[in-house]
Coordinates of C-alpha atoms and ligand atoms in Angstrom, one line a residue:
Chain A
X137 CA -174.2 72.5 18.2
X138 CA -174.6 70.3 21.4
X139 CA -176.5 67.7 19.4
X140 CA -173.7 67.5 16.9
X141 CA -170.7 67.4 19.2
X142 CA -171.8 66.4 22.7
X143 CA -170.3 69.6 24.1
X144 CA -172.8 71.8 25.9
X145 CA -172.5 75.5 25.4
X146 CA -171.4 77.8 28.2
X147 CA -174.9 79.1 28.6
X148 CA -176.3 75.6 29.0
X149 CA -173.7 74.8 31.6
X150 CA -174.3 78.0 33.5
X151 CA -178.0 77.3 33.5
X152 CA -177.4 74.2 35.6
X153 CA -175.2 75.8 38.2
X154 CA -176.8 77.4 41.3
X155 CA -175.7 80.9 42.4
X156 CA -172.1 81.5 43.5
X157 CA -173.5 82.4 46.9
X158 CA -175.1 79.0 47.3
X159 CA -171.9 77.3 46.1
X160 CA -169.9 79.2 48.7
X161 CA -172.2 78.0 51.4
X162 CA -171.3 74.3 50.9
X163 CA -171.5 71.3 48.6
X164 CA -174.4 71.2 46.1
X165 CA -175.3 69.1 43.1
X166 CA -175.1 70.2 39.5
X167 CA -177.1 68.0 37.2
X168 CA -176.0 68.3 33.6
X169 CA -179.1 66.5 32.1
X170 CA -180.0 68.6 29.1
X171 CA -182.3 66.3 27.2
X172 CA -185.5 64.5 28.1
X173 CA -184.9 60.8 28.5
X174 CA -187.0 58.2 30.4
X175 CA -185.0 58.1 33.6
X176 CA -185.5 59.0 37.2
X177 CA -183.0 57.2 39.6
X178 CA -181.6 60.6 40.8
X179 CA -185.0 61.6 42.1
X180 CA -185.5 58.2 43.7
X181 CA -182.1 58.3 45.4
X182 CA -182.4 61.7 46.9
X183 CA -183.4 61.6 50.6
X184 CA -183.7 65.4 50.9
X185 CA -186.3 66.2 48.3
X186 CA -183.7 68.2 46.4
X187 CA -184.3 66.6 43.0
X188 CA -187.7 66.7 41.4
X189 CA -188.8 64.9 38.2
X190 CA -192.4 64.1 39.0
X191 CA -194.9 61.8 37.3
X192 CA -193.5 61.9 33.8
X193 CA -190.1 60.2 34.1
X194 CA -188.9 62.0 30.9
X195 CA -188.9 65.4 32.6
X196 CA -185.5 67.0 33.1
X197 CA -184.6 66.9 36.8
X198 CA -185.0 70.2 38.7
X199 CA -182.6 70.7 41.7
X200 CA -183.8 72.6 44.7
X201 CA -180.3 73.8 45.9
X202 CA -181.5 74.8 49.3
X203 CA -182.5 71.3 50.1
X204 CA -179.4 69.7 48.7
X205 CA -176.7 68.6 51.2
X206 CA -174.2 67.6 48.6
X207 CA -174.3 64.0 49.9
X208 CA -173.4 62.8 46.4
X209 CA -175.7 59.7 46.5
X210 CA -177.4 60.9 43.2
X211 CA -174.0 61.1 41.6
X212 CA -173.4 57.4 41.9
X213 CA -176.9 56.6 40.7
X214 CA -177.0 58.6 37.5
X215 CA -176.7 56.2 34.6
X216 CA -175.5 59.1 32.4
X217 CA -172.8 60.2 34.9
X218 CA -174.2 63.7 34.4
X219 CA -174.0 64.9 38.0
X220 CA -171.2 66.5 39.9
X221 CA -171.0 68.2 43.3
X222 CA -169.3 71.6 43.7
X223 CA -168.3 73.2 47.0
X224 CA -166.9 76.7 47.3
X225 CA -167.0 76.9 51.1
X226 CA -163.6 75.6 52.0
X227 CA -161.3 78.3 50.4
X228 CA -161.3 81.7 48.8
X229 CA -159.0 80.6 46.0
X230 CA -160.1 77.0 45.2
X231 CA -163.2 74.9 44.9
X232 CA -163.8 71.3 45.6
X233 CA -165.5 69.3 42.8
X234 CA -166.7 65.7 43.1
X235 CA -167.0 63.7 39.9
X236 CA -167.7 60.1 39.1
X237 CA -164.7 58.3 37.7
X238 CA -165.0 54.7 36.4
X239 CA -161.5 54.2 35.1
X240 CA -158.3 52.4 36.3
X241 CA -156.0 53.3 37.8
X242 CA -157.9 55.2 40.3
X243 CA -156.0 58.3 41.5
X244 CA -154.8 58.5 45.2
X245 CA -155.4 61.3 47.7
X246 CA -152.5 63.7 47.3
X247 CA -151.9 63.0 43.6
X248 CA -151.8 65.8 41.1
X249 CA -153.6 64.8 37.9
X250 CA -154.7 66.6 34.7
X251 CA -158.0 68.5 34.9
X252 CA -160.0 68.4 31.7
X253 CA -162.9 70.5 30.4
X254 CA -166.1 69.3 28.6
X255 CA -164.1 68.8 25.4
X256 CA -161.5 66.7 27.2
X257 CA -158.9 69.5 26.9
X258 CA -156.2 69.7 29.6
X259 CA -157.0 73.1 31.2
X260 CA -155.2 72.9 34.6
X261 CA -153.7 70.5 37.1
X262 CA -155.8 69.5 40.0
X263 CA -155.1 67.9 43.4
X264 CA -157.0 64.8 44.5
X265 CA -158.4 65.3 48.0
X266 CA -160.8 62.4 48.2
X267 CA -161.4 59.0 46.6
X268 CA -164.5 57.0 47.7
X269 CA -165.3 53.6 46.3
X270 CA -167.5 51.7 48.8
X271 CA -169.6 48.7 47.7
X272 CA -172.7 50.8 47.9
X273 CA -171.4 53.0 45.0
X274 CA -171.6 49.9 42.8
X275 CA -168.3 50.4 40.9
X276 CA -168.8 54.1 40.3
X277 CA -166.1 55.7 42.4
X278 CA -166.3 59.3 43.4
X279 CA -163.2 61.5 43.2
X280 CA -162.9 64.9 44.9
X281 CA -160.5 67.3 43.2
X282 CA -159.4 70.7 44.4
X283 CA -159.1 73.2 41.5
X284 CA -158.5 76.9 41.1
X285 CA -161.7 78.9 41.5
X286 CA -161.6 80.1 37.9
X287 CA -162.0 76.6 36.7
X288 CA -165.3 76.1 38.6
X289 CA -167.5 76.2 35.5
X290 CA -165.1 74.5 33.1
X291 CA -163.6 71.6 34.9
X292 CA -165.5 68.4 34.3
X293 CA -163.1 65.4 34.1
X294 CA -159.7 64.2 35.0
X295 CA -157.1 62.2 33.4
X296 CA -154.8 59.9 35.4
X297 CA -151.6 58.8 33.7
X298 CA -150.9 55.1 34.2
X299 CA -147.6 54.8 36.0
Chain B
X116 CA -192.2 15.1 20.3
X117 CA -191.8 17.3 23.3
X118 CA -194.9 18.9 24.7
X119 CA -194.9 22.3 26.3
X120 CA -197.6 24.4 27.8
X121 CA -196.0 27.8 27.2
X122 CA -192.8 27.9 25.0
X123 CA -190.6 31.0 25.3
X124 CA -188.1 31.4 22.5
X125 CA -185.1 33.5 23.6
X126 CA -183.8 34.0 27.2
X127 CA -183.0 37.7 27.0
X128 CA -184.7 40.3 29.2
X129 CA -188.0 40.0 27.3
X130 CA -188.0 36.2 27.4
X131 CA -187.0 36.0 31.1
X132 CA -189.7 38.5 32.1
X133 CA -192.3 36.6 30.0
X134 CA -191.3 33.4 31.8
X135 CA -191.5 35.1 35.3
X136 CA -194.9 36.5 34.6
X137 CA -196.4 33.3 33.1
X138 CA -194.8 31.0 35.8
X139 CA -196.2 33.3 38.5
X140 CA -199.6 32.9 37.0
X141 CA -199.2 29.1 37.2
X142 CA -198.4 28.1 33.6
X143 CA -195.7 25.6 32.9
X144 CA -193.0 27.4 31.0
X145 CA -190.2 26.1 28.8
X146 CA -187.5 28.6 27.8
X147 CA -185.3 27.8 24.9
X148 CA -182.1 29.8 24.5
X149 CA -179.5 29.4 21.8
X150 CA -176.6 30.6 23.9
X151 CA -175.1 28.6 26.7
X152 CA -176.2 31.2 29.2
X153 CA -179.4 33.3 29.7
X154 CA -179.6 37.0 29.7
X155 CA -179.4 38.0 26.0
X156 CA -177.8 41.3 25.5
X157 CA -177.6 42.0 29.2
X158 CA -174.6 39.8 29.9
X159 CA -172.3 42.3 28.2
X160 CA -173.9 45.6 29.4
X161 CA -171.5 46.7 32.1
X162 CA -173.1 50.2 32.3
X163 CA -176.0 51.4 34.4
X164 CA -179.4 51.4 32.8
X165 CA -181.9 54.2 32.4
X166 CA -185.6 53.9 33.3
X167 CA -187.2 53.9 36.7
X168 CA -187.0 51.7 39.7
X169 CA -189.4 49.1 38.4
X170 CA -187.1 48.4 35.4
X171 CA -184.0 48.3 37.7
X172 CA -182.8 51.7 36.6
X173 CA -179.2 52.6 37.6
X174 CA -178.5 48.9 38.0
X175 CA -175.8 47.6 35.6
X176 CA -177.1 45.3 32.8
X177 CA -174.9 42.5 33.9
X178 CA -176.5 42.5 37.3
X179 CA -180.1 42.7 36.0
X180 CA -179.8 39.1 34.6
X181 CA -179.1 37.8 38.1
X182 CA -182.1 39.8 39.5
X183 CA -184.3 38.2 36.9
X184 CA -183.0 34.7 37.3
X185 CA -183.5 35.0 41.1
X186 CA -187.0 36.1 40.5
X187 CA -187.6 33.2 38.1
X188 CA -186.2 30.8 40.6
X189 CA -189.2 31.5 42.9
X190 CA -191.4 29.7 40.5
X191 CA -188.9 26.9 39.6
X192 CA -191.4 24.1 39.8
X193 CA -193.1 25.8 36.8
X194 CA -189.9 26.5 34.8
X195 CA -187.7 24.4 32.5
X196 CA -184.7 25.9 30.7
X197 CA -183.0 24.5 27.7
X198 CA -179.9 26.4 26.9
X199 CA -177.5 25.8 24.0
X200 CA -180.6 25.1 21.9
X201 CA -181.7 27.0 18.8
X202 CA -185.3 27.1 17.6
X203 CA -184.9 26.6 13.8
X204 CA -188.4 26.4 12.5
X205 CA -192.1 27.2 13.3
X206 CA -194.5 25.5 11.0
X207 CA -198.1 26.2 10.0
X208 CA -199.3 22.9 11.6
X209 CA -197.9 24.2 14.9
X210 CA -194.8 22.1 15.0
X211 CA -191.7 23.8 16.3
X212 CA -188.3 22.4 15.6
X213 CA -185.1 22.9 17.6
X214 CA -181.5 21.9 17.6
X215 CA -179.6 21.1 20.8
X216 CA -175.9 21.8 20.3
X217 CA -174.9 20.7 16.8
X218 CA -176.9 17.6 16.0
X219 CA -179.6 16.8 18.5
X220 CA -182.7 17.8 16.5
X221 CA -186.2 17.5 18.1
X222 CA -189.8 18.7 17.7
X223 CA -191.9 20.6 20.2
X224 CA -195.6 21.3 20.3
X225 CA -196.9 24.0 22.6
X226 CA -200.2 25.5 23.6
X227 CA -198.8 29.0 23.3
X228 CA -195.5 30.6 22.3
X229 CA -193.8 33.8 23.2
X230 CA -191.2 34.7 20.6
X231 CA -188.5 36.9 22.2
X232 CA -185.6 36.5 19.9
X233 CA -184.3 40.1 20.1
X234 CA -182.5 41.8 17.2
X235 CA -179.4 41.6 15.1
X236 CA -176.9 44.2 14.0
X237 CA -177.0 46.0 10.7
X238 CA -173.8 46.2 8.7
X239 CA -172.3 48.9 6.4
X240 CA -171.1 48.5 2.8
X241 CA -167.7 50.1 1.9
X242 CA -164.6 48.9 0.1
X243 CA -162.7 46.3 2.1
X244 CA -165.3 46.0 4.8
X245 CA -164.3 42.3 5.2
X246 CA -160.8 43.0 6.4
X247 CA -160.0 41.4 9.8
X248 CA -160.3 44.0 12.5
X249 CA -163.6 45.3 11.3
X250 CA -166.2 44.2 13.9
X251 CA -169.8 44.8 14.8
X252 CA -170.2 46.6 18.1
X253 CA -171.8 43.5 19.6
X254 CA -168.8 41.4 18.9
X255 CA -166.5 44.0 20.4
X256 CA -168.6 44.2 23.5
X257 CA -168.8 40.4 23.8
X258 CA -165.1 40.0 23.4
X259 CA -164.3 42.6 26.0
X260 CA -167.0 42.3 28.6
X261 CA -167.8 38.6 28.4
X262 CA -164.4 37.1 27.5
X263 CA -162.0 39.7 28.7
X264 CA -160.3 40.1 25.4
X265 CA -159.2 43.4 24.0
X266 CA -160.2 43.7 20.3
X267 CA -157.2 45.9 19.4
X268 CA -155.4 49.0 20.4
X269 CA -156.8 51.9 18.3
X270 CA -160.5 52.0 17.3
X271 CA -162.6 54.1 15.0
X272 CA -166.2 53.8 16.1
X273 CA -168.8 54.1 13.3
X274 CA -172.2 55.2 14.7
X275 CA -173.1 57.6 17.4
X276 CA -176.2 55.9 18.6
X277 CA -176.4 54.7 22.2
X278 CA -174.6 51.5 21.4
X279 CA -171.7 53.2 19.6
X280 CA -171.4 55.7 22.5
X281 CA -171.5 53.1 25.2
X282 CA -169.2 50.6 23.5
X283 CA -166.7 53.5 23.0
X284 CA -166.8 54.3 26.7
X285 CA -166.3 50.7 27.6
X286 CA -163.4 50.4 25.1
X287 CA -161.7 53.3 27.0
X288 CA -162.4 51.6 30.3
X289 CA -160.6 48.6 28.9
X290 CA -157.6 50.8 28.1
X291 CA -158.2 50.9 24.3
X292 CA -157.8 54.2 22.5
X293 CA -160.9 55.5 20.6
X294 CA -159.7 57.9 17.9
X295 CA -163.1 59.2 16.9
X296 CA -166.8 58.4 16.7
X297 CA -168.5 59.2 13.4
X298 CA -172.0 59.2 12.2
X299 CA -173.6 60.0 8.8
X300 CA -176.5 61.7 10.5
X301 CA -176.2 65.4 11.2
X302 CA -177.0 64.9 14.9
X303 CA -175.9 62.4 17.6
X304 CA -178.5 59.7 17.8
X305 CA -177.8 58.4 21.3
X306 CA -178.6 60.0 24.6
X307 CA -176.6 63.2 25.0
X308 CA -175.4 62.3 28.5
X309 CA -173.6 59.4 27.0
X310 CA -172.1 61.6 24.2
X311 CA -170.9 64.3 26.7
X312 CA -169.3 61.6 28.9
X313 CA -167.2 60.4 26.0
X314 CA -166.5 63.9 24.6
X315 CA -165.0 65.0 27.9
X316 CA -162.6 62.1 27.6
X317 CA -161.3 64.0 24.6
X318 CA -162.9 61.8 21.9
X319 CA -164.2 63.8 18.9
X320 CA -167.7 63.0 17.6
X321 CA -167.9 63.7 13.9
X322 CA -171.4 64.0 12.7
X323 CA -172.2 64.1 8.9
X324 CA -169.3 61.7 8.2
X325 CA -169.2 58.3 6.7
X326 CA -166.6 55.6 6.0
X327 CA -165.1 55.9 2.5
X328 CA -162.9 52.8 2.7
X329 CA -160.7 50.6 4.8
X330 CA -157.1 50.0 3.8
X331 CA -154.9 47.2 4.8
X332 CA -153.2 44.0 3.6
X333 CA -153.9 41.2 6.1
X334 CA -155.9 43.3 8.5
X335 CA -157.2 46.9 8.7
X336 CA -154.4 49.4 9.0
X337 CA -156.1 52.6 8.0
X338 CA -159.6 54.0 7.8
X339 CA -160.6 56.7 5.4
X340 CA -163.7 58.8 6.2
X341 CA -165.3 61.7 4.4
X342 CA -168.1 64.2 5.0
X343 CA -171.6 63.7 3.6
X344 CA -174.0 66.3 2.4
X345 CA -177.7 66.5 3.6
X346 CA -178.6 63.7 1.1
X347 CA -175.8 61.5 2.5
X348 CA -173.7 61.9 -0.6
X349 CA -169.9 62.0 0.0
X350 CA -168.3 65.4 -0.4
X351 CA -165.0 65.2 -2.3
X352 CA -162.0 66.7 -0.7
X353 CA -163.2 66.2 2.9
X354 CA -161.4 62.9 3.5
X355 CA -159.7 62.2 6.8
X356 CA -157.4 59.2 7.6
X357 CA -156.9 57.4 10.8
X358 CA -154.3 54.8 11.6
X359 CA -156.4 52.1 13.4
X360 CA -156.3 48.4 13.9
X361 CA -160.0 48.2 14.7
X362 CA -163.1 49.6 13.1
X363 CA -166.2 49.0 15.1
X364 CA -169.5 49.2 13.2
X365 CA -172.5 50.3 15.2
X366 CA -175.1 51.4 12.8
X367 CA -178.2 50.0 14.4
X368 CA -180.1 46.9 15.0
X369 CA -183.0 45.3 13.2
X370 CA -185.6 42.9 14.7
X371 CA -184.9 39.2 14.4
X372 CA -188.1 37.5 13.7
X373 CA -187.9 35.1 10.7
X374 CA -189.5 32.5 12.9
X375 CA -192.7 34.6 13.1
X376 CA -192.7 35.2 9.4
X377 CA -192.2 31.5 8.7
X378 CA -195.1 30.6 11.0
X379 CA -197.3 32.9 8.8
X380 CA -197.7 35.9 11.2
X381 CA -198.5 39.1 9.3
X382 CA -195.4 41.3 9.2
X383 CA -194.9 44.9 8.3
X384 CA -191.9 47.1 7.5
X385 CA -191.9 50.0 10.0
X386 CA -188.9 52.3 9.9
X387 CA -189.5 53.7 13.5
X388 CA -189.3 50.1 14.8
X389 CA -186.1 49.4 12.7
X390 CA -187.4 46.8 10.3
X391 CA -190.0 44.1 9.7
X392 CA -192.2 43.5 12.8
X393 CA -195.2 41.4 13.5
X394 CA -198.7 42.9 13.6
X395 CA -200.1 42.3 17.1
X396 CA -202.9 43.2 19.5
X397 CA -202.5 45.1 22.8
X398 CA -201.7 41.8 24.5
X399 CA -198.7 41.3 22.2
X400 CA -200.4 38.4 20.5
X401 CA -199.6 38.2 16.8
X402 CA -202.1 37.6 14.0
X403 CA -201.8 33.9 14.6
X404 CA -203.7 32.8 17.7
X405 CA -201.6 31.9 20.8
X406 CA -198.3 33.1 19.1
X407 CA -197.1 36.1 21.1
X408 CA -194.0 38.3 20.7
X409 CA -192.1 40.7 23.0
X410 CA -188.9 42.7 23.2
X411 CA -186.7 43.9 20.4
X412 CA -188.2 41.3 18.0
X413 CA -191.4 43.5 18.0
X414 CA -189.4 46.7 17.4
X415 CA -185.9 47.8 18.5
X416 CA -186.2 49.8 21.7
X417 CA -184.5 49.3 25.1
X418 CA -184.1 46.6 27.7
X419 CA -186.4 48.5 30.0
X420 CA -189.3 48.3 27.5
X421 CA -188.3 44.8 26.5
X422 CA -188.7 43.6 30.1
X423 CA -192.1 45.2 30.6
X424 CA -193.3 43.9 27.2
X425 CA -192.1 40.4 28.3
X426 CA -194.1 40.6 31.6
X427 CA -197.2 41.7 29.7
X428 CA -196.9 39.1 26.9
X429 CA -196.2 36.3 29.5
X430 CA -199.2 37.4 31.6
X431 CA -201.5 37.4 28.6
X432 CA -200.2 34.2 27.0
X433 CA -200.7 32.4 30.3
X434 CA -204.2 33.8 30.7
X435 CA -205.0 32.7 27.1
X436 CA -204.2 29.0 27.9
X437 CA -206.2 29.0 31.2
X438 CA -204.0 30.7 33.8
X439 CA -205.9 33.9 34.3
X440 CA -205.2 35.0 37.9
X441 CA -207.5 37.2 40.0
X442 CA -205.1 40.1 39.8
X443 CA -204.8 39.9 36.0
X444 CA -206.3 43.3 35.4
X445 CA -204.2 44.9 38.1
X446 CA -201.0 43.4 36.8
X447 CA -201.8 44.2 33.2
X448 CA -202.6 47.8 33.9
X449 CA -199.4 48.2 35.8
X450 CA -197.4 47.0 32.8
X451 CA -199.3 49.2 30.4
X452 CA -198.7 52.2 32.6
X453 CA -195.0 51.4 32.8
X454 CA -194.7 51.2 29.0
X455 CA -196.6 54.5 28.6
X456 CA -194.2 56.2 31.1
X457 CA -191.1 54.9 29.2
X458 CA -192.5 56.0 25.9
X459 CA -193.8 59.4 26.9
X460 CA -190.6 61.4 26.0
X461 CA -189.2 62.5 22.6
X462 CA -187.6 59.1 21.8
X463 CA -190.8 57.3 22.9
X464 CA -192.9 59.4 20.6
X465 CA -191.0 58.2 17.7
X466 CA -191.5 54.6 18.8
X467 CA -195.2 55.1 19.4
X468 CA -195.6 56.4 15.9
X469 CA -194.3 53.1 14.8
X470 CA -196.4 51.0 17.2
X471 CA -199.5 52.7 16.0
X472 CA -198.9 51.1 12.6
X473 CA -198.8 47.5 13.9
X474 CA -201.4 47.3 16.7
X475 CA -204.5 45.7 15.3
Ligands
FAD1418 C1 -174.3 48.1 23.6 C2 -175.7 48.1 24.1 C3 -176.1 49.0 25.1 C4 -177.4 49.0 25.5 N1 -177.8 49.8 26.6 C5 -179.0 49.8 27.1 C6 -179.4 50.6 28.2 O1 -178.6 51.3 28.8 N2 -180.6 50.5 28.6 C7 -181.6 49.7 28.1 O2 -182.7 49.7 28.5 N3 -181.3 48.9 27.0 C8 -180.0 48.9 26.5 N4 -179.7 48.2 25.4 C9 -180.7 47.5 24.7 C10 -181.1 46.1 25.3 O3 -180.0 45.4 25.5 C11 -182.1 45.4 24.4 O4 -183.1 46.3 24.0 C12 -182.6 44.2 25.1 O5 -181.6 43.3 25.4 C13 -183.7 43.5 24.2 O6 -184.2 42.4 24.9 P1 -184.7 41.1 24.2 O7 -185.0 40.1 25.2 O8 -185.8 41.5 23.3 O9 -183.5 40.6 23.2 P2 -182.1 40.0 23.5 O10 -181.5 40.6 24.7 O11 -181.3 40.2 22.2 O12 -182.4 38.5 23.8 C14 -182.8 37.6 22.7 C15 -182.3 36.2 23.1 O13 -182.9 35.3 22.2 C16 -182.0 34.4 21.8 N5 -182.4 33.8 20.5 C17 -182.5 34.4 19.3 N6 -182.9 33.6 18.4 C18 -183.1 32.4 19.0 C19 -183.5 31.1 18.5 N7 -183.9 30.9 17.2 N8 -183.6 30.1 19.4 C20 -183.3 30.3 20.7 N9 -182.8 31.5 21.2 C21 -182.8 32.5 20.3 C22 -180.7 35.1 21.8 O14 -179.6 34.3 21.9 C23 -180.9 36.1 23.0 O15 -180.4 35.5 24.2 C24 -178.4 48.1 24.9 C25 -178.0 47.3 23.9 C26 -176.7 47.2 23.4 C27 -176.3 46.3 22.3

């Protein structure tokens, strides 16, 4: 189905997430790269040897979660915008999720915006807790949202209503 | 008549890289580009590119042009650029004709030529496909990203290859609504990371669908689509209608290489390379001596591959006319290795099965 709709199945998504214990320890990258394409900037960008592709640049990146610091540099470098950072260490009831967001208007810290799943459905409202857009990100801003824990595996996007 | 050592036709990524490579070897290069600006397709690609570091992966296409032009500038004593000039003929006696702007016609003779003219968009036949508001994806992207003009407000995208997916995303970035993306194929043709990125914005991707007709008086007002069976025949009763003011056609590219055919280069129809392409050797030299080709004109692929092909063709063309540098083998092997790496995945396998048919 994925190849017909662009929507990965729950199993595919779960296969990319590290254990909940790891997520509860602190921020970690989730790379939703499901198909081999000739591409390796995530590996090149990672300073912690947490992303491995190897000699053949078509190989799907493998994340070594224990090496990952959640620094999010890979997130801004991925041409497919396929990476997010999840962090379950801050609260028992919520998680922090960092996503790339290349649209205007950018949300502001403190805003409440719509949280969308992988089909673009509005599943919950989320709070914006961080917006980073330095020059080094090269016009791929990173937005950090705080969402209810139960949306950890489903939340993938946001929608900001233009005022 | 103008004399040139190495003439490069087309200033896209392939042509620019051919120029860099040849000028670096010491050849005097003349680049002719029909647009007012260099860069080819890159000037409208606001997204980050795939590939690896050597092909400027994760750099935006619009910024790659500048990187290449800066590189070219290092050899500026060897480089001449004629923009706003179209090559209109390549004759058997070696004479090449060109047109500067509208009426300044002149002849060129060159020791060697690299043809890097790129590709052009295919179109789609359906009733009323000539209504205003029905565009090719290239036009939509040029309007938006080069000229800052919105093509309309509600778009139906036809074609789920990389271009259809990327242009859909860029339309949404420009604040335009994309109602759906459809494709007659049963699977999405483009990279799935691009598809997922658009799907999670809420845009449905409808595979096994085609356009039945466009409806409108002075411009498109409605698009009617329907499902197709596995032989691409329309299935009655499956019609869907969308109220749209733009339909964007993105059903693929085909190599642009009439100049090579006119010159007498042997051509072959290769579906994996998206159309007629020149037969060539491993140095990207065609069946006519000293006529080289590189980039999409030799088979529709990607800018990453087009750049490396350009470097390789420029290197070999320069060597052929007396500028073989000491590090020739080293440089050539590096380019060959890069191309192999880019083509080692599933998409690359398909391309390679086409290339096998044209390398002589
Ligand atoms: C929407 C879109 C998204 C893309 N995304 C990516 C991507 O993410 N990654 C990637 O690697 N690739 C991507 N590509 C593909 C990439 O742009 C092309 O593969 C690449 O530009 C091909 O380079 P080229 O130099 O062969 O041709 P072109 O870039 O087409 O350049 C050919 C040049 O030749 C000139 N020309 C043609 N005929 C003549 C003539 N008779 N006289 C003088 N000049 C002439 C043209 O004006 C043009 O400037 C994308 C393409 C599109 C359309």
